[in-house]
Coordinates of C-alpha atoms in Angstrom, one line a residue:
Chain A
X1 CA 47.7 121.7 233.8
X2 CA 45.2 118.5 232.8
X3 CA 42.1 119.6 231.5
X4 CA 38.8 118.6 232.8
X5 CA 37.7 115.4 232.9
X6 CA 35.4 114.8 229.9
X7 CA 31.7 115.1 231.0
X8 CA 30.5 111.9 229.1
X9 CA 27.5 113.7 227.2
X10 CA 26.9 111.6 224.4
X11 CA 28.2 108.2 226.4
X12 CA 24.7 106.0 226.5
X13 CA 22.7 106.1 229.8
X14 CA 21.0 102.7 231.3
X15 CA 17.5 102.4 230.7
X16 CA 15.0 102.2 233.4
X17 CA 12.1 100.2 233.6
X18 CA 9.2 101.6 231.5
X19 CA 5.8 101.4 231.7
X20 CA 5.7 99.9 228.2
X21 CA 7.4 97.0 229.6
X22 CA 5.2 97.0 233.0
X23 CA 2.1 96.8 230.7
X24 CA 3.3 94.4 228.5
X25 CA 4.5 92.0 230.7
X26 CA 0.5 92.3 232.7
X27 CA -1.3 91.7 228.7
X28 CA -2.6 94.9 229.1
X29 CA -2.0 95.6 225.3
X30 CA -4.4 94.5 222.9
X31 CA -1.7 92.9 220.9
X32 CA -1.4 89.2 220.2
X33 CA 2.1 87.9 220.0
X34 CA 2.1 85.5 216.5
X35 CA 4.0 82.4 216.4
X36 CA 3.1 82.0 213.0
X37 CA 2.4 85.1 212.0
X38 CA 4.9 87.5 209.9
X39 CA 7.9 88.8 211.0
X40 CA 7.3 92.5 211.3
X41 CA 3.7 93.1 211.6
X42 CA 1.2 93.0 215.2
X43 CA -1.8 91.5 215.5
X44 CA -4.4 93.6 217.1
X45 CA -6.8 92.4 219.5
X46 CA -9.0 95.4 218.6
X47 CA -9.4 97.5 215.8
X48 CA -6.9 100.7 216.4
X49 CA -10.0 102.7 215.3
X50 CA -11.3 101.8 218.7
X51 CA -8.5 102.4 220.9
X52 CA -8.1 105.2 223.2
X53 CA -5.0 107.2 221.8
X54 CA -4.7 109.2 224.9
X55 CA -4.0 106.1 227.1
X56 CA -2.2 103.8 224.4
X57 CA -0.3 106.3 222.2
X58 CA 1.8 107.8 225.2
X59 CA 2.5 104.6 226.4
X60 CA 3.2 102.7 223.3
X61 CA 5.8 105.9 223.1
X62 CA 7.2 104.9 226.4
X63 CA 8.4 101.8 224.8
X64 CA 10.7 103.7 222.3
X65 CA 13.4 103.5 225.2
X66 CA 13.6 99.5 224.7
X67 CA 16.2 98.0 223.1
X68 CA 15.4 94.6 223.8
X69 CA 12.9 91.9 221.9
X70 CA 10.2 91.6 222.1
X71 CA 9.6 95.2 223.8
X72 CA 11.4 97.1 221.0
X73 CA 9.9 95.5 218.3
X74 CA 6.5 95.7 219.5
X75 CA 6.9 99.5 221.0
X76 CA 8.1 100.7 217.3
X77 CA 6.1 98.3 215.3
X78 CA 2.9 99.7 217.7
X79 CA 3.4 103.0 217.5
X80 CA 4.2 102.9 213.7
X81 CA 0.4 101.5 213.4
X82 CA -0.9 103.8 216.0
X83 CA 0.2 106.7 213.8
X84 CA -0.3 105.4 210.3
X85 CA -4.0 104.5 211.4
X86 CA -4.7 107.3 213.8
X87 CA -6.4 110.1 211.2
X88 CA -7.4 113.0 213.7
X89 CA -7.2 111.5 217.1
X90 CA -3.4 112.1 217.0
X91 CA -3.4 115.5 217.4
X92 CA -4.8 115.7 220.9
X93 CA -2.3 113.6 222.0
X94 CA 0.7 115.7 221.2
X95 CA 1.3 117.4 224.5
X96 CA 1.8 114.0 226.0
X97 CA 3.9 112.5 223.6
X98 CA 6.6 115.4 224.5
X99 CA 7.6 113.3 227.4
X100 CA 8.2 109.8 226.0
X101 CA 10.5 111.0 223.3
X102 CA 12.8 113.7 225.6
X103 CA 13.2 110.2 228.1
X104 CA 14.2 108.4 224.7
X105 CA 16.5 110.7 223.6
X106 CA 18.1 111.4 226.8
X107 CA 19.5 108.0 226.7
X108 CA 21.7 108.7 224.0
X109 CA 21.4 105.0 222.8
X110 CA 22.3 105.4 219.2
X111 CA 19.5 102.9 218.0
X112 CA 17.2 104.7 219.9
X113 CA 17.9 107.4 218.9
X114 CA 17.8 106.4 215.1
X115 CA 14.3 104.5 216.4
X116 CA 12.7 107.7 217.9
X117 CA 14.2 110.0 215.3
X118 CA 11.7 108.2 212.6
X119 CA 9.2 107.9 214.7
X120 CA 9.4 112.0 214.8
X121 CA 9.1 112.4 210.9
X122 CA 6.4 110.0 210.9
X123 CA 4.5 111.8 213.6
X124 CA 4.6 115.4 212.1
X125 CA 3.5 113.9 208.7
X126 CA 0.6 111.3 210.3
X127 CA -1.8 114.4 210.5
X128 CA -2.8 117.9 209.6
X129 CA -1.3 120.2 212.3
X130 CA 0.8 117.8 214.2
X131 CA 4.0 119.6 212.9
X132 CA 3.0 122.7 214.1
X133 CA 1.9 121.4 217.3
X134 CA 5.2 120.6 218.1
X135 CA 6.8 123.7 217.7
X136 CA 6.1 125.1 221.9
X137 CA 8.1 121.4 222.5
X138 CA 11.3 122.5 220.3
X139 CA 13.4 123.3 223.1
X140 CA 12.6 120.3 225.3
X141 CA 13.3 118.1 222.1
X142 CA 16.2 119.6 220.6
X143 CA 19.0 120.4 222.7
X144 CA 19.6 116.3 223.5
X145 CA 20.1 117.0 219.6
X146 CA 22.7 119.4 219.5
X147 CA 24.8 117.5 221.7
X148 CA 25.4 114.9 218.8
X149 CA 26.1 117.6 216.2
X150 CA 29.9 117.2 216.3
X151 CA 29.8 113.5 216.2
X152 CA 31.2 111.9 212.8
X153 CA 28.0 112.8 211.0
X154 CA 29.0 109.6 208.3
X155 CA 29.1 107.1 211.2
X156 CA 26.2 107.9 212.7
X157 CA 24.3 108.2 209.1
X158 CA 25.8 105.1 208.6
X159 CA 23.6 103.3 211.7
X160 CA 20.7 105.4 210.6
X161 CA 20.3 104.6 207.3
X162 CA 21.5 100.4 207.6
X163 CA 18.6 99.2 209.6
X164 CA 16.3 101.6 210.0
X165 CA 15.9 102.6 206.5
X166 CA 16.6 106.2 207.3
X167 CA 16.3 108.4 204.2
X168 CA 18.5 111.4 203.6
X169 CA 17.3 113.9 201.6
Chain B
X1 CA -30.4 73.5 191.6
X2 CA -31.4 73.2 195.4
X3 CA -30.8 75.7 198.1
X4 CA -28.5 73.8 200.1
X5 CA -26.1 72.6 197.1
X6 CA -26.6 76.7 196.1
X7 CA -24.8 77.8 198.9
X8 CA -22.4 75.5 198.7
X9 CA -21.2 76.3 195.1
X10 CA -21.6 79.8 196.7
X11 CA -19.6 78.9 199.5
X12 CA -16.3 76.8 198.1
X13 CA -15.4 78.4 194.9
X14 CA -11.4 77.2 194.6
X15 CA -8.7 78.5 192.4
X16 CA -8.0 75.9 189.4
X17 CA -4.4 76.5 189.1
X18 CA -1.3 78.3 190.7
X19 CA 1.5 79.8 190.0
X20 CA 4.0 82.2 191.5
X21 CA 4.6 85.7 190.9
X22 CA 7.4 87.3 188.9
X23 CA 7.3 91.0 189.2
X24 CA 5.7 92.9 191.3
X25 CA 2.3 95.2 190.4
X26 CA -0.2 96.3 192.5
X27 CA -2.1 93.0 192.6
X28 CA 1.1 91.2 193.4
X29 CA 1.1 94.0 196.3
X30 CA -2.4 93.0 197.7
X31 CA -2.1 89.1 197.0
X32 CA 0.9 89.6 199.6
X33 CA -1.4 91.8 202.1
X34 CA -3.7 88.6 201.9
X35 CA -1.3 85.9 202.0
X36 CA 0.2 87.8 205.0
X37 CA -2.8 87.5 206.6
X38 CA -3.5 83.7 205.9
X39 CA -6.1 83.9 203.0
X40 CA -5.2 82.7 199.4
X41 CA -6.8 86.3 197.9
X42 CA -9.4 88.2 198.2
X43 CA -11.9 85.8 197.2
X44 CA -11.2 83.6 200.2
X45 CA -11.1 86.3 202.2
X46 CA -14.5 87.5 201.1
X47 CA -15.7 84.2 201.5
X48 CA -14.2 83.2 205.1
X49 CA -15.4 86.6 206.5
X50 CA -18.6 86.8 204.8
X51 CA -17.6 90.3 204.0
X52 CA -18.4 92.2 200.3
X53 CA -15.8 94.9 200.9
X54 CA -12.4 95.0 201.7
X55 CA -10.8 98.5 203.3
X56 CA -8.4 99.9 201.5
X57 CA -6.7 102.8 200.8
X58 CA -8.0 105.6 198.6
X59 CA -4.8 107.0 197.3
X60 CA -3.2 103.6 196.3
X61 CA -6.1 101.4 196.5
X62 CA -3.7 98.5 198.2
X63 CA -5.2 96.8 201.5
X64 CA -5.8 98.7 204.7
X65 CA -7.1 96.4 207.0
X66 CA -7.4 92.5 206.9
X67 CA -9.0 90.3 209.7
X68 CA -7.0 86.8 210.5
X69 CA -8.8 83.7 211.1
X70 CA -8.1 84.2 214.9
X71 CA -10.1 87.5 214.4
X72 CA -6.9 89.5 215.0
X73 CA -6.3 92.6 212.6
X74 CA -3.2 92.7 210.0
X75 CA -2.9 96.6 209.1
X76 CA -1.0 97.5 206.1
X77 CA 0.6 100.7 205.3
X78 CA -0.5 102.6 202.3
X79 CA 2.9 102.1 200.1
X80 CA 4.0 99.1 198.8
X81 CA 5.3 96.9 201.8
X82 CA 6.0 93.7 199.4
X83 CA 9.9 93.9 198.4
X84 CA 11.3 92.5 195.6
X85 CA 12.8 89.7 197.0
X86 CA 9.2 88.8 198.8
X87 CA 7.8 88.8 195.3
X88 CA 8.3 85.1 194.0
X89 CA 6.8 84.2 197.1
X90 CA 3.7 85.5 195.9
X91 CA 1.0 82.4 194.9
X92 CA -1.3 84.0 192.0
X93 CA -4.3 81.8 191.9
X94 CA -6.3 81.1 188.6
X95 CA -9.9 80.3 188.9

């Protein structure tokens, strides 16, 4: 008797158009793409202290599902900035962050996932209560988790830790 | 001295020599953020932008916040974002 056909749970799922991209494409981000400038740093139109997080954070999240230049780099370089210069306006804009990241981590793309994974640990430590503000969203976020948890844990620390700079502790 | 040749003097101090960097310290750190940007240091910076302070951050005291010549903004985080091998690139002016 042949057992069942294997169900293809961690095999990689196409990426749809985001919104990231959509906006992009218009210039609807006040980002200005460098052609001198350096290689891993954005050049804001406007000061992130004046942007709305509610309408830019969720969508800058969107982006995570990229895997292609210039979205990706923008998307994670973005949101890195976003976070690392949002002080208190981050918290607020939890609940629609939840979203974003389960759509990125549903595509069970290993770089994305990687990608999204350290944009996690940088959200929960970008502000007071952010951590805890995630806690009602554990069980939309984690189970995509668990379905990885028998992979070879040293291959896909391997990916994490080569270009993303993923630290282990 | 007249006003006009004041504010000039005022206005176009330059460095009198250069030389590159060889390890890194915090300066080293924030002479990156500005050459990143496009200034030589902070004194061009403050001189371009007509500025007195530049944002930084409290717990280091490295750049936060540097506006380009296009008036775009360069954020920075607050660790050290200039590696090792980035640090010979590093021109250290001498005024």
């Amino acid at each position: 008797v042949r057992g069942p056909p294997p169900a293809g749970s961690i095999k990689p799922r196409p990426a749809k158009r985001t919104a990231f991209r959509k906006f992009y494409e218009r210039g609807d981000f006040p980002i200005a793409v460098q052609h001198d400038g350096v290689a891993n740093k954005i050049a804001w139109k406007v000061e992130i202290e004046n942007l709305d997080y509610h309408y830019f954070l969720p969508l800058f999240f969107d982006g995570l599902c990229e895997t292609e230049f210039p979205y990706e780099f923008f998307a994670r370089q973005g949101v890195h900035d976003l976070l690392e210069h949002g002080g208190n306006k981050i918290l607020p804009v939890v609940p629609q962050l939840i979203i974003p990241i389960k759509n990125a981590l549903n595509l069970r793309n290993r770089q994305v996932l990687c990608t999204t994974l350290k944009v996690i640990q940088h959200l929960v430590v970008s502000a007071e209560m952010v951590g805890e503000a995630l806690v009602p969203y554990y069980r939309q976020i984690l189970p995509i988790l668990s379905i990885f948890k028998h992979m070879d844990v040293f291959h896909f620390l391997d990916i994490m830790t080569q270009e993303n700079e993923f630290s282990i502790e | 001295m007249s006003k006009v040749s004041e504010v000039v003097t005022k206005a176009d101090i330059k460095p009198k020599s250069m030389h590159r960097a060889k390890i890194w310290s915090d300066d080293v750190e924030n002479l990156y953020r500005f050459q990143q940007a496009g200034y030589r240091d902070e004194v061009e910076y403050k001189q371009v932008k007509q500025v007195d302070e530049v944002e930084c951050w409290p717990e280091t005291g490295f750049v936060k916040k540097l506006q380009r010549r296009d008036n775009t903004f360069y954020y920075y985080n607050r660790q050290r974002e200039c590696e090792d091998k980035d640090v010979p690139k590093v021109k250290v002016y001498v005024y």
